[in-house]
Short mmCIF file of C-alpha atoms and ligand atoms in Angstrom, two decimals:
data_model
loop_
_atom_site.label_atom_id
_atom_site.label_comp_id
_atom_site.label_asym_id
_atom_site.label_seq_id
_atom_site.Cartn_x
_atom_site.Cartn_y
_atom_site.Cartn_z
CA VAL A 280 1.71 -29.75 -40.95
CA ARG A 281 2.09 -32.31 -43.75
CA ILE A 282 -0.15 -33.53 -46.57
CA PRO A 283 -2.35 -36.05 -44.72
CA GLU A 284 -1.42 -39.62 -45.46
CA GLN A 285 -5.01 -40.51 -46.19
CA GLY A 286 -7.40 -37.91 -47.47
CA LEU A 287 -9.98 -36.56 -45.04
CA SER A 288 -13.68 -36.92 -45.65
CA ARG A 289 -15.53 -34.08 -47.34
CA GLU A 290 -17.33 -33.31 -44.04
CA GLU A 291 -14.11 -33.19 -42.10
CA VAL A 292 -12.42 -30.96 -44.64
CA LEU A 293 -15.26 -28.48 -44.56
CA GLN A 294 -15.48 -28.61 -40.79
CA ARG A 295 -11.75 -27.97 -40.44
CA LEU A 296 -11.99 -25.00 -42.77
CA GLU A 297 -14.91 -23.65 -40.78
CA GLU A 298 -12.81 -23.94 -37.61
CA TYR A 299 -10.04 -21.95 -39.26
CA ARG A 300 -12.54 -19.14 -39.79
CA ALA A 301 -13.44 -18.87 -36.12
CA HIS A 302 -11.60 -15.59 -35.59
CA ASP A 303 -12.37 -13.97 -38.93
CA ALA A 304 -14.24 -10.69 -39.13
CA GLU A 305 -17.85 -10.86 -40.23
CA THR A 306 -18.38 -10.19 -43.91
CA ARG A 307 -22.13 -9.67 -43.92
CA GLN A 308 -24.76 -7.35 -42.46
CA GLY A 309 -22.68 -4.23 -42.70
CA ARG A 310 -20.33 -5.02 -39.82
CA ALA A 311 -17.17 -4.65 -41.93
CA TRP A 312 -16.21 -1.07 -42.84
CA GLY A 313 -13.33 -2.11 -45.03
CA LEU A 314 -11.92 -5.06 -46.97
CA VAL A 315 -15.36 -6.43 -47.78
CA TYR A 316 -17.99 -4.94 -50.11
CA ASP A 317 -21.35 -6.39 -49.31
CA ALA A 318 -24.36 -5.38 -51.37
CA GLY A 319 -26.53 -6.68 -48.55
CA VAL A 320 -28.50 -8.71 -51.11
CA ARG A 321 -28.26 -12.45 -50.53
CA GLN A 322 -29.19 -13.36 -54.14
CA VAL A 323 -26.15 -11.43 -55.37
CA GLU A 324 -23.82 -13.51 -53.24
CA ASP A 325 -25.52 -16.78 -54.16
CA LEU A 326 -25.45 -16.01 -57.88
CA ALA A 327 -21.80 -14.97 -57.74
CA LYS A 328 -20.91 -18.27 -56.05
CA GLN A 329 -22.79 -20.27 -58.66
CA ALA A 330 -21.21 -18.47 -61.62
CA TYR A 331 -17.77 -18.61 -59.96
CA THR A 332 -17.88 -22.36 -59.44
CA ASP A 333 -19.36 -23.00 -62.90
CA PHE A 334 -16.26 -21.35 -64.43
CA LEU A 335 -13.76 -22.43 -61.78
CA ALA A 336 -11.96 -24.96 -63.96
CA ILE A 337 -11.79 -22.81 -67.06
CA ASN A 338 -8.39 -21.39 -67.88
CA ALA A 339 -8.65 -17.93 -69.39
CA LEU A 340 -5.03 -18.27 -70.55
CA ASP A 341 -6.21 -19.64 -73.87
CA PRO A 342 -9.31 -17.98 -75.34
CA THR A 343 -9.19 -20.29 -78.36
CA ALA A 344 -9.93 -23.21 -76.04
CA PHE A 345 -12.42 -21.22 -73.93
CA PRO A 346 -14.00 -18.52 -76.08
CA SER A 347 -16.61 -17.92 -73.37
CA VAL A 348 -14.17 -16.09 -71.14
CA LEU A 349 -12.93 -13.90 -73.99
CA ARG A 350 -16.49 -12.88 -74.64
CA ILE A 351 -17.13 -12.24 -70.95
CA GLU A 352 -13.98 -10.13 -70.69
CA ASN A 353 -14.89 -8.07 -73.75
CA ASP A 354 -18.43 -7.55 -72.40
CA LEU A 355 -17.09 -6.33 -69.06
CA VAL A 356 -14.59 -4.00 -70.70
CA ALA A 357 -17.31 -2.53 -72.93
CA MET A 358 -19.57 -1.94 -69.93
CA ALA A 359 -16.76 -0.32 -67.94
CA ALA A 360 -15.76 1.91 -70.85
CA ALA A 361 -19.31 3.14 -71.44
CA HIS A 362 -19.75 3.72 -67.70
CA LEU A 363 -16.67 5.95 -67.74
CA GLN A 364 -17.82 7.97 -70.76
CA SER A 365 -15.27 6.63 -73.18
CA GLY A 366 -15.27 7.10 -76.92
CA PRO A 367 -15.40 4.10 -79.26
CA GLU A 368 -11.63 3.74 -79.33
CA VAL A 369 -11.21 2.81 -75.65
CA VAL A 370 -9.96 -0.72 -74.98
CA GLY A 371 -8.95 -2.59 -71.86
CA ASN A 372 -8.54 -5.82 -69.95
CA PHE A 373 -9.93 -7.64 -66.98
CA THR A 374 -7.38 -8.00 -64.17
CA SER A 375 -7.17 -9.66 -60.77
CA GLY A 376 -7.62 -6.44 -58.81
CA GLY A 377 -6.86 -2.78 -58.43
CA THR A 378 -3.19 -3.35 -57.78
CA GLU A 379 -2.71 -5.31 -60.98
CA SER A 380 -4.61 -2.65 -62.96
CA CYS A 381 -2.47 0.18 -61.56
CA MET A 382 0.79 -1.74 -62.01
CA LEU A 383 -0.16 -2.43 -65.61
CA ALA A 384 -0.80 1.28 -66.19
CA VAL A 385 2.77 1.95 -65.00
CA LYS A 386 4.17 -0.84 -67.18
CA THR A 387 2.30 0.47 -70.23
CA ALA A 388 3.57 4.00 -69.59
CA ARG A 389 7.14 2.79 -69.20
CA ASP A 390 7.11 0.80 -72.41
CA TRP A 391 5.24 3.56 -74.27
CA ALA A 392 7.99 5.97 -73.22
CA ARG A 393 10.71 3.54 -74.29
CA ALA A 394 9.19 3.50 -77.77
CA ASN A 395 8.08 7.11 -78.08
CA ARG A 396 10.51 9.04 -75.89
CA PRO A 397 13.76 7.07 -76.07
CA GLU A 398 15.66 10.05 -74.62
CA VAL A 399 14.07 9.30 -71.21
CA ALA A 400 16.62 7.09 -69.47
CA HIS A 401 15.10 7.21 -65.96
CA PRO A 402 11.32 7.44 -66.25
CA GLU A 403 9.32 9.18 -63.54
CA VAL A 404 5.65 9.05 -62.59
CA ILE A 405 4.15 11.93 -60.60
CA LEU A 406 1.91 10.81 -57.74
CA GLY A 407 0.07 12.75 -55.10
CA THR A 408 0.98 11.52 -51.64
CA THR A 409 -2.57 10.14 -51.47
CA ALA A 410 -2.15 7.88 -54.53
CA HIS A 411 -2.62 4.22 -53.71
CA PRO A 412 0.55 2.20 -52.95
CA ALA A 413 -0.26 0.10 -56.04
CA PHE A 414 1.57 2.82 -58.00
CA HIS A 415 4.57 2.75 -55.68
CA LYS A 416 4.59 -1.00 -56.09
CA GLY A 417 4.37 -0.71 -59.88
CA CYS A 418 7.26 1.75 -59.88
CA HIS A 419 9.24 -0.51 -57.56
CA TYR A 420 8.76 -3.60 -59.72
CA LEU A 421 9.36 -1.78 -62.98
CA ASP A 422 12.26 0.48 -62.07
CA VAL A 423 10.30 3.69 -62.52
CA ARG A 424 10.83 6.57 -60.07
CA PRO A 425 7.75 7.73 -58.16
CA VAL A 426 7.87 11.51 -57.68
CA LEU A 427 5.60 12.43 -54.78
CA VAL A 428 3.80 15.75 -54.61
CA ASP A 429 1.86 17.27 -51.76
CA VAL A 430 -1.85 17.35 -51.38
CA ASP A 431 -3.78 20.34 -50.08
CA PRO A 432 -3.80 20.12 -46.25
CA VAL A 433 -7.50 20.98 -46.04
CA THR A 434 -9.09 19.24 -49.05
CA PHE A 435 -6.51 16.43 -49.30
CA LYS A 436 -6.61 16.77 -53.10
CA VAL A 437 -3.47 16.79 -55.20
CA ASP A 438 -2.15 20.29 -55.68
CA PRO A 439 -1.93 20.94 -59.47
CA GLU A 440 0.69 23.65 -58.94
CA ALA A 441 2.91 21.13 -57.19
CA VAL A 442 2.35 18.68 -60.03
CA ALA A 443 3.27 21.29 -62.65
CA GLN A 444 6.46 22.05 -60.75
CA ALA A 445 7.38 18.38 -60.45
CA VAL A 446 7.30 17.79 -64.22
CA SER A 447 10.82 17.05 -65.45
CA PRO A 448 12.29 15.85 -68.76
CA ASN A 449 11.98 12.33 -67.28
CA THR A 450 8.28 12.51 -66.47
CA ILE A 451 6.19 10.02 -68.42
CA MET A 452 2.88 9.95 -66.54
CA ILE A 453 0.79 11.77 -63.95
CA VAL A 454 -1.62 9.87 -61.68
CA GLY A 455 -4.81 11.27 -60.18
CA SER A 456 -7.33 9.47 -57.96
CA ALA A 457 -11.11 9.41 -58.26
CA VAL A 458 -11.49 8.90 -55.41
CA SER A 459 -8.47 8.64 -53.16
CA TYR A 460 -8.60 5.76 -50.69
CA ALA A 461 -7.51 7.61 -47.55
CA HIS A 462 -9.92 10.59 -47.74
CA GLY A 463 -12.40 9.71 -50.48
CA VAL A 464 -11.91 12.85 -52.55
CA VAL A 465 -11.54 13.39 -56.30
CA ASP A 466 -8.26 14.93 -57.44
CA PRO A 467 -8.52 17.92 -59.84
CA ILE A 468 -8.48 15.77 -62.98
CA ARG A 469 -9.21 18.65 -65.40
CA GLU A 470 -6.20 20.61 -64.16
CA LEU A 471 -4.02 17.50 -64.24
CA SER A 472 -5.23 16.88 -67.79
CA GLU A 473 -4.13 20.34 -68.88
CA ILE A 474 -0.67 19.81 -67.41
CA ALA A 475 -0.41 16.38 -69.06
CA ARG A 476 -1.44 17.72 -72.45
CA ARG A 477 0.87 20.72 -72.22
CA HIS A 478 3.85 18.40 -71.67
CA GLY A 479 2.79 15.45 -73.82
CA LEU A 480 2.41 13.13 -70.81
CA LEU A 481 0.12 10.24 -70.05
CA LEU A 482 -2.51 10.70 -67.35
CA HIS A 483 -3.88 7.75 -65.42
CA VAL A 484 -7.01 8.19 -63.31
CA ASP A 485 -7.29 5.61 -60.57
CA GLY A 486 -10.98 4.91 -60.23
CA CYS A 487 -10.45 1.57 -58.50
CA ILE A 488 -12.56 2.49 -55.54
CA GLY A 489 -14.60 5.43 -56.84
CA GLY A 490 -14.86 4.95 -60.58
CA PHE A 491 -17.85 2.65 -60.52
CA LEU A 492 -19.82 4.53 -57.86
CA LEU A 493 -19.23 8.16 -58.85
CA PRO A 494 -21.39 8.14 -62.03
CA TYR A 495 -24.29 6.78 -59.95
CA LEU A 496 -23.77 9.37 -57.23
CA ARG A 497 -23.84 12.08 -59.91
CA ARG A 498 -27.12 10.71 -61.25
CA LEU A 499 -28.47 10.85 -57.69
CA GLY A 500 -27.74 14.56 -57.58
CA ALA A 501 -24.42 14.55 -55.71
CA SER A 502 -21.81 17.00 -56.92
CA VAL A 503 -19.15 14.95 -58.72
CA PRO A 504 -16.30 16.71 -60.55
CA ASP A 505 -15.26 15.49 -64.01
CA PHE A 506 -12.91 12.56 -63.64
CA ASP A 507 -13.27 10.07 -66.50
CA PHE A 508 -12.62 9.72 -70.25
CA SER A 509 -14.78 12.81 -70.85
CA VAL A 510 -11.68 14.73 -69.75
CA PRO A 511 -9.50 14.89 -72.88
CA GLY A 512 -6.09 14.30 -71.31
CA VAL A 513 -7.05 11.09 -69.48
CA THR A 514 -5.19 8.28 -71.24
CA SER A 515 -5.93 5.35 -68.93
CA MET A 516 -8.16 4.39 -66.01
CA SER A 517 -8.53 1.60 -63.48
CA MET A 518 -11.83 0.51 -61.94
CA ASP A 519 -12.61 -2.43 -59.66
CA TRP A 520 -15.61 -4.66 -60.10
CA HIS A 521 -14.77 -6.23 -56.75
CA LYS A 522 -15.39 -3.02 -54.85
CA TYR A 523 -18.56 -1.07 -55.69
CA GLY A 524 -19.43 -3.47 -58.52
CA TYR A 525 -20.05 -5.93 -55.63
CA ALA A 526 -18.36 -8.79 -57.53
CA PRO A 527 -16.25 -11.35 -55.66
CA LYS A 528 -12.55 -10.62 -55.23
CA GLY A 529 -10.30 -10.94 -58.24
CA ALA A 530 -12.15 -8.52 -60.54
CA SER A 531 -10.88 -5.20 -61.88
CA VAL A 532 -10.44 -3.53 -65.23
CA VAL A 533 -7.77 -1.31 -66.77
CA LEU A 534 -8.76 0.86 -69.72
CA TYR A 535 -6.74 2.79 -72.30
CA ARG A 536 -7.78 5.58 -74.62
CA ASP A 537 -6.82 3.48 -77.66
CA LYS A 538 -5.16 0.32 -78.89
CA ALA A 539 -2.00 2.17 -79.87
CA LEU A 540 -1.36 2.79 -76.17
CA ARG A 541 -2.75 -0.50 -74.83
CA LYS A 542 -0.39 -2.59 -76.94
CA PHE A 543 2.45 -1.64 -74.58
CA GLN A 544 0.67 -3.53 -71.82
CA PHE A 545 0.89 -6.87 -73.61
CA TYR A 546 3.62 -9.43 -73.20
CA ALA A 547 4.35 -12.11 -75.75
CA CYS A 548 7.00 -14.82 -75.75
CA ALA A 549 7.79 -17.25 -78.53
CA SER A 550 11.41 -17.81 -77.50
CA TRP A 551 11.01 -21.29 -76.10
CA PRO A 552 9.85 -24.65 -77.40
CA GLY A 553 6.50 -24.63 -75.55
CA TYR A 554 3.21 -22.88 -76.34
CA PRO A 555 3.55 -19.32 -77.61
CA ILE A 556 2.61 -16.94 -74.80
CA ILE A 557 0.41 -13.90 -75.20
CA ASN A 558 -0.46 -12.36 -71.86
CA PRO A 559 -2.53 -9.19 -71.85
CA THR A 560 -2.10 -8.88 -68.07
CA ILE A 561 0.31 -10.08 -65.36
CA GLN A 562 -1.24 -13.47 -64.75
CA SER A 563 -0.86 -16.23 -67.27
CA SER A 564 -3.05 -19.18 -66.23
CA ARG A 565 -6.10 -17.71 -64.56
CA SER A 566 -9.44 -19.11 -63.51
CA GLY A 567 -12.58 -18.10 -65.35
CA GLY A 568 -14.31 -17.89 -61.93
CA PRO A 569 -13.79 -14.19 -61.19
CA LEU A 570 -14.73 -13.21 -64.75
CA ALA A 571 -17.96 -15.20 -64.76
CA ALA A 572 -18.91 -14.06 -61.26
CA ALA A 573 -18.36 -10.39 -62.11
CA TRP A 574 -20.35 -10.76 -65.33
CA ALA A 575 -23.15 -12.49 -63.45
CA VAL A 576 -23.38 -9.84 -60.71
CA VAL A 577 -23.29 -6.90 -63.14
CA ASN A 578 -25.97 -8.40 -65.34
CA PHE A 579 -28.11 -9.43 -62.38
CA LEU A 580 -28.07 -6.05 -60.66
CA GLY A 581 -28.16 -3.94 -63.81
CA ASP A 582 -28.19 -0.18 -63.82
CA ALA A 583 -31.40 -0.02 -61.80
CA GLY A 584 -29.98 -2.30 -59.12
CA TYR A 585 -26.75 -0.35 -58.89
CA ILE A 586 -28.43 3.01 -58.61
CA GLU A 587 -30.49 1.71 -55.72
CA LEU A 588 -27.35 0.38 -54.00
CA ALA A 589 -25.66 3.74 -54.62
CA ARG A 590 -28.66 5.55 -53.16
CA ARG A 591 -28.37 3.52 -49.96
CA THR A 592 -24.65 4.08 -49.85
CA LEU A 593 -25.05 7.84 -50.29
CA GLU A 594 -27.76 8.04 -47.63
CA ALA A 595 -25.64 6.05 -45.19
CA THR A 596 -22.59 8.21 -45.90
CA ARG A 597 -24.50 11.45 -45.33
CA LYS A 598 -26.02 10.18 -42.09
CA LEU A 599 -22.62 9.05 -40.87
CA VAL A 600 -20.89 12.33 -41.71
CA ALA A 601 -23.61 14.24 -39.86
CA GLY A 602 -23.55 11.81 -36.92
CA ILE A 603 -19.77 11.82 -36.60
CA GLY A 604 -19.85 15.62 -36.51
CA SER A 605 -21.94 15.47 -33.37
CA ILE A 606 -19.66 13.05 -31.48
CA PRO A 607 -17.37 15.07 -29.22
CA SER A 608 -13.68 14.92 -30.16
CA LEU A 609 -14.24 13.55 -33.71
CA ARG A 610 -13.97 15.39 -37.01
CA VAL A 611 -14.18 14.26 -40.62
CA LEU A 612 -11.12 15.01 -42.74
CA GLY A 613 -11.83 16.96 -45.92
CA VAL A 614 -15.25 16.72 -47.56
CA PRO A 615 -15.94 13.10 -48.59
CA GLU A 616 -17.05 13.03 -52.23
CA SER A 617 -18.11 9.41 -52.39
CA SER A 618 -18.45 6.79 -49.70
CA LEU A 619 -15.17 6.83 -47.81
CA ILE A 620 -14.80 8.72 -44.54
CA ALA A 621 -11.62 9.52 -42.64
CA ILE A 622 -12.19 10.54 -39.02
CA ALA A 623 -9.55 12.25 -36.90
CA SER A 624 -9.41 13.41 -33.32
CA ASP A 625 -7.31 16.06 -31.64
CA ASP A 626 -7.60 14.66 -28.14
CA VAL A 627 -8.39 10.93 -28.36
CA ASN A 628 -6.04 8.26 -29.70
CA VAL A 629 -7.98 6.86 -32.67
CA PHE A 630 -6.10 3.56 -32.58
CA TYR A 631 -7.76 2.79 -29.24
CA VAL A 632 -11.12 3.73 -30.74
CA ALA A 633 -10.56 1.20 -33.55
CA ASP A 634 -9.77 -1.53 -31.00
CA ALA A 635 -12.80 -0.63 -28.90
CA MET A 636 -14.96 -0.88 -32.03
CA ARG A 637 -13.41 -4.26 -32.84
CA ARG A 638 -14.45 -5.49 -29.41
CA ARG A 639 -17.98 -4.35 -30.32
CA ARG A 640 -17.72 -6.55 -33.46
CA TRP A 641 -17.25 -3.71 -35.94
CA LEU A 642 -14.32 -4.00 -38.32
CA ILE A 643 -12.85 -0.56 -38.86
CA SER A 644 -9.30 0.28 -39.73
CA ALA A 645 -7.09 3.12 -38.60
CA GLN A 646 -4.62 5.04 -40.76
CA PRO A 647 -1.35 6.43 -39.39
CA GLN A 648 -0.52 10.08 -39.84
CA PHE A 649 1.25 11.05 -43.05
CA GLY A 650 2.11 14.54 -44.25
CA PRO A 651 -0.81 16.86 -43.50
CA SER A 652 -3.13 13.93 -42.74
CA PRO A 653 -3.38 13.14 -39.02
CA ALA A 654 -3.97 9.61 -37.74
CA SER A 655 -7.55 8.68 -38.58
CA LEU A 656 -10.20 6.01 -38.58
CA HIS A 657 -11.25 4.88 -42.04
CA LEU A 658 -14.74 3.86 -43.08
CA ILE A 659 -15.76 2.28 -46.37
CA VAL A 660 -19.50 2.71 -46.55
CA THR A 661 -21.45 0.22 -48.65
CA ALA A 662 -25.07 -0.42 -49.46
CA SER A 663 -25.27 -2.82 -46.52
CA SER A 664 -24.13 -0.09 -44.11
CA LEU A 665 -27.42 1.81 -44.16
CA GLY A 666 -29.24 -0.48 -41.77
CA GLN A 667 -26.36 -0.24 -39.30
CA VAL A 668 -25.76 3.52 -39.13
CA ASP A 669 -27.55 4.24 -35.85
CA GLY A 670 -26.05 1.31 -33.95
CA PHE A 671 -22.64 2.06 -35.38
CA LEU A 672 -22.72 5.74 -34.34
CA LYS A 673 -23.83 4.81 -30.83
CA ASP A 674 -20.96 2.35 -30.48
CA LEU A 675 -18.54 4.85 -32.00
CA ALA A 676 -19.49 7.44 -29.39
CA GLY A 677 -19.06 4.78 -26.66
CA SER A 678 -15.70 3.72 -28.06
CA VAL A 679 -14.46 7.30 -28.10
CA GLU A 680 -15.30 7.65 -24.42
CA GLU A 681 -13.62 4.33 -23.66
CA ALA A 682 -10.51 5.39 -25.56
CA ARG A 683 -10.50 8.75 -23.79
CA GLY A 684 -10.13 6.84 -20.54
CA SER A 685 -7.70 4.13 -21.59
CA GLY A 686 -5.98 5.28 -24.72
CA SER A 687 -2.56 6.63 -24.03
CA ARG A 688 -0.53 8.92 -26.22
CA LEU A 689 3.17 8.42 -26.50
CA ASP A 690 5.44 10.41 -24.31
CA PRO A 691 6.68 13.31 -26.51
CA ALA A 692 10.32 12.46 -25.77
CA LEU A 693 9.82 8.85 -26.91
CA ARG A 694 7.89 10.05 -29.93
CA GLU A 695 10.83 12.26 -30.84
CA ILE A 696 13.25 9.33 -30.59
CA LEU A 697 11.01 7.10 -32.71
CA ALA A 698 10.48 9.80 -35.32
CA ASN A 699 14.21 10.06 -35.80
CA LEU A 700 15.02 6.37 -36.02
CA ASP A 701 17.37 5.64 -38.86
CA PRO A 702 16.10 2.74 -41.00
CA ALA A 703 19.70 1.86 -41.93
CA ALA A 704 20.48 1.18 -38.25
CA LEU A 705 17.73 -1.42 -37.85
CA THR A 706 19.18 -4.90 -37.77
CA ASP A 707 16.98 -7.98 -38.12
CA GLU A 708 17.50 -8.59 -34.38
CA ILE A 709 16.17 -5.14 -33.45
CA LEU A 710 13.21 -5.57 -35.77
CA ASP A 711 12.42 -8.99 -34.31
CA ALA A 712 12.61 -7.59 -30.80
CA MET A 713 10.23 -4.78 -31.77
CA LEU A 714 7.82 -7.30 -33.28
CA GLY A 715 8.02 -9.54 -30.23
CA ALA A 716 7.20 -6.57 -28.02
CA ALA A 717 4.26 -5.82 -30.30
CA GLY A 718 2.88 -9.35 -29.93
CA VAL A 719 3.41 -10.39 -33.56
CA GLU A 720 4.28 -14.06 -33.72
CA TRP A 721 3.87 -17.04 -36.01
CA GLY A 722 0.46 -17.19 -37.62
CA SER A 723 -1.21 -14.64 -35.40
CA ILE A 724 -1.52 -10.98 -34.65
CA SER A 725 -2.82 -9.73 -31.36
CA GLU A 726 -6.42 -8.50 -31.54
CA SER A 727 -5.42 -5.37 -29.73
CA MET A 728 -3.42 -3.32 -32.17
CA ALA A 729 -3.60 0.10 -30.54
CA GLU A 730 -0.14 0.06 -28.92
CA VAL A 731 1.49 -1.22 -32.10
CA ASN A 732 -0.33 1.32 -34.22
CA THR A 733 0.54 4.15 -31.86
CA ILE A 734 4.21 3.30 -32.19
CA MET A 735 3.96 2.79 -35.96
CA ASP A 736 2.32 6.20 -36.18
CA SER A 737 5.41 7.84 -34.69
CA LEU A 738 7.91 6.14 -36.97
CA PRO A 739 9.22 7.54 -40.25
CA PRO A 740 7.66 5.75 -43.27
CA ALA A 741 10.90 3.93 -44.14
CA VAL A 742 11.06 2.43 -40.63
CA ARG A 743 7.36 1.52 -40.79
CA GLU A 744 8.10 -0.29 -44.05
CA ALA A 745 11.07 -2.18 -42.56
CA LEU A 746 8.85 -3.27 -39.67
CA LEU A 747 6.03 -4.31 -41.98
CA ILE A 748 8.39 -6.49 -44.00
CA ALA A 749 9.84 -8.04 -40.87
CA GLY A 750 6.30 -8.61 -39.59
CA GLY A 751 5.24 -10.25 -42.84
CA ASN A 752 8.34 -12.38 -42.80
CA THR A 753 7.34 -13.60 -39.35
CA LEU A 754 3.63 -14.14 -39.98
CA PHE A 755 4.19 -16.11 -43.15
CA THR A 756 6.09 -18.97 -41.58
CA PRO A 757 5.19 -22.56 -42.48
CA SER A 758 2.83 -24.19 -39.99
CA PRO A 759 4.75 -26.38 -37.49
C1 LIG B 224 -7.83 4.02 -55.06
C2 LIG B 224 -7.35 2.60 -55.01
N1 LIG B 224 -6.51 2.14 -55.94
C3 LIG B 224 -6.04 0.88 -55.93
C4 LIG B 224 -6.42 0.00 -54.95
C5 LIG B 224 -5.84 -1.40 -54.92
O1 LIG B 224 -6.87 -2.33 -55.12
P1 LIG B 224 -6.72 -3.89 -54.74
O2 LIG B 224 -6.72 -3.96 -53.26
O3 LIG B 224 -7.93 -4.49 -55.39
O4 LIG B 224 -5.46 -4.40 -55.34
C6 LIG B 224 -7.31 0.44 -53.95
C7 LIG B 224 -7.71 -0.46 -52.87
O5 LIG B 224 -8.46 -0.11 -51.98
C8 LIG B 224 -7.79 1.76 -53.99
O6 LIG B 224 -8.63 2.23 -53.06
#
C-alpha cells in the first residue's frame, strides 16, 4: 500500500473505511461485554462526536494559545476529585487513558522517592497479582521493581498480611484496585492505608474501571467498602472517563492528594533552542477532542443521568449473576462488587464458550488461569446490557452445551510439557512456528481463538509474554 497518487473522493474514502470495518465487533446495543462502554443513549454518542470534532484541531499542548482546554481540564479534575471525596488540596490531570494515569502514578512515586528518600537505590512498588498490567508497564518503563503479592483465593482481594510482609526498605508505593479488572472486587483499601502510613509509603488506588461507578452504586444501596480519598493514606487515584463516564476513548484522570506530590509528575525542558516544554502528562501535542467530548458527556448526563445508568448497570449485573448461577457447569468467581463478572467452569473449557458466543454475535473475552484464579470468561456490564440480559443468558447456556460437546481440554502430559517450557529456550523460529500453528498471520487473527487460548492457558506467564510479543510483531507488519 502506498499513498495514492491522486487523492480519493470523500465518498470513496468513507466507503473504503466502512469496508475495513466489516469484521469489527458491534459497539452498540449491548452486544459487546468488553472494550466498549455504551450508555445505550444515542444522544450521548451524537453529542460526544460533535464536541470531539469541534475541538479536534485544538492542541492542548499550549494552554496560553487555547485556554479553553485548560479550563475544561480543570473542570474535569474538579468533578473527579469531588466524586472521589477529596479535600480541597487534591489536584490532578487529564490523561489519554487508564494506562497513562497508572504509569504517571508510578513515575510520580519514583521521582518523589528520589527527592524524599534518596537512600532508596532500587525502588519497589507492591502490587497484588490482580493489579492491572498498566502498573507492570509503568515499572518496566521507569526501572521500578514490581513486587507481586498474592490475593485471597476465594475473594480475589489483595491480602494485607502479604502486603505488610512484602514491605522492604526499597518500597515506595503500594497499589490497591477499586475495582480489580479480572474479578471486579475492591481491595481492602483501609488496611492498605494503615500499612502505607505505618511505613511512610505512598498508596495509589486504581479506580480506572470502578472509581466512577462505585459512588453511584453506594447511593443505590449497594455495599461498597471505603476506597477513595476519604481513606487517609490514599495519596493518588486514577479514574477513567472513557469507561463508566461513557466518554469516548482517550479520557482518564490521575489525582494526587496535594500539589507537593503532583509536582513530581511534571516534566519540563528548556535545554534546547525551541519552545520551552512543560508537560503535565506523557503526551506533548494532544488533541482537544477527548477533553471536550468528556466534558460534554459529563455535563449532558449529569448526576441524575449517571445514577440512572448505574441503576441499570446494577440491575443487569444482579440478574446476570443470578442467571449464571443457574447455568449448569458455570460459577462466578468471588463476589462481584461492581459491574464486572468472572465466570469459571470446572468441566467445560471456557475458551470454547467464548468462541461459541462470538459466533452468536456476542463479544466476550476469556482470561487465562493465573495463581488461584482459574481460566474464566469476563463480562463488563454496562447500562446498555440490561435490555440484553435474557437473550445473553440463553445464548450463554447454549454455548456451554456446545462447548461441552466440542471443547477439548489439553492432554495432561502435553499440559505438563507446556507448563515447563523455558522462555530462554524459545528462539524466534520456534515462536513463529507456534504462531503459524495458531493461525496468526499478517493483519489477521483467526476468529476461532479457543485452541490458541487453551495452549496459552497452559504456558508460564513469561512464555505467554514472549508469544504475545512475537504475535504483535507479526500482526503489525506494513500492508503489502
Ligand atoms: C483497573 C484498571 N486499571 C487500568 C486500566 C487500563 O486502562 P486503559 O485501557 O484505559 O489504558 C484498566 C483497563 O481496563 C483497568 O480495568
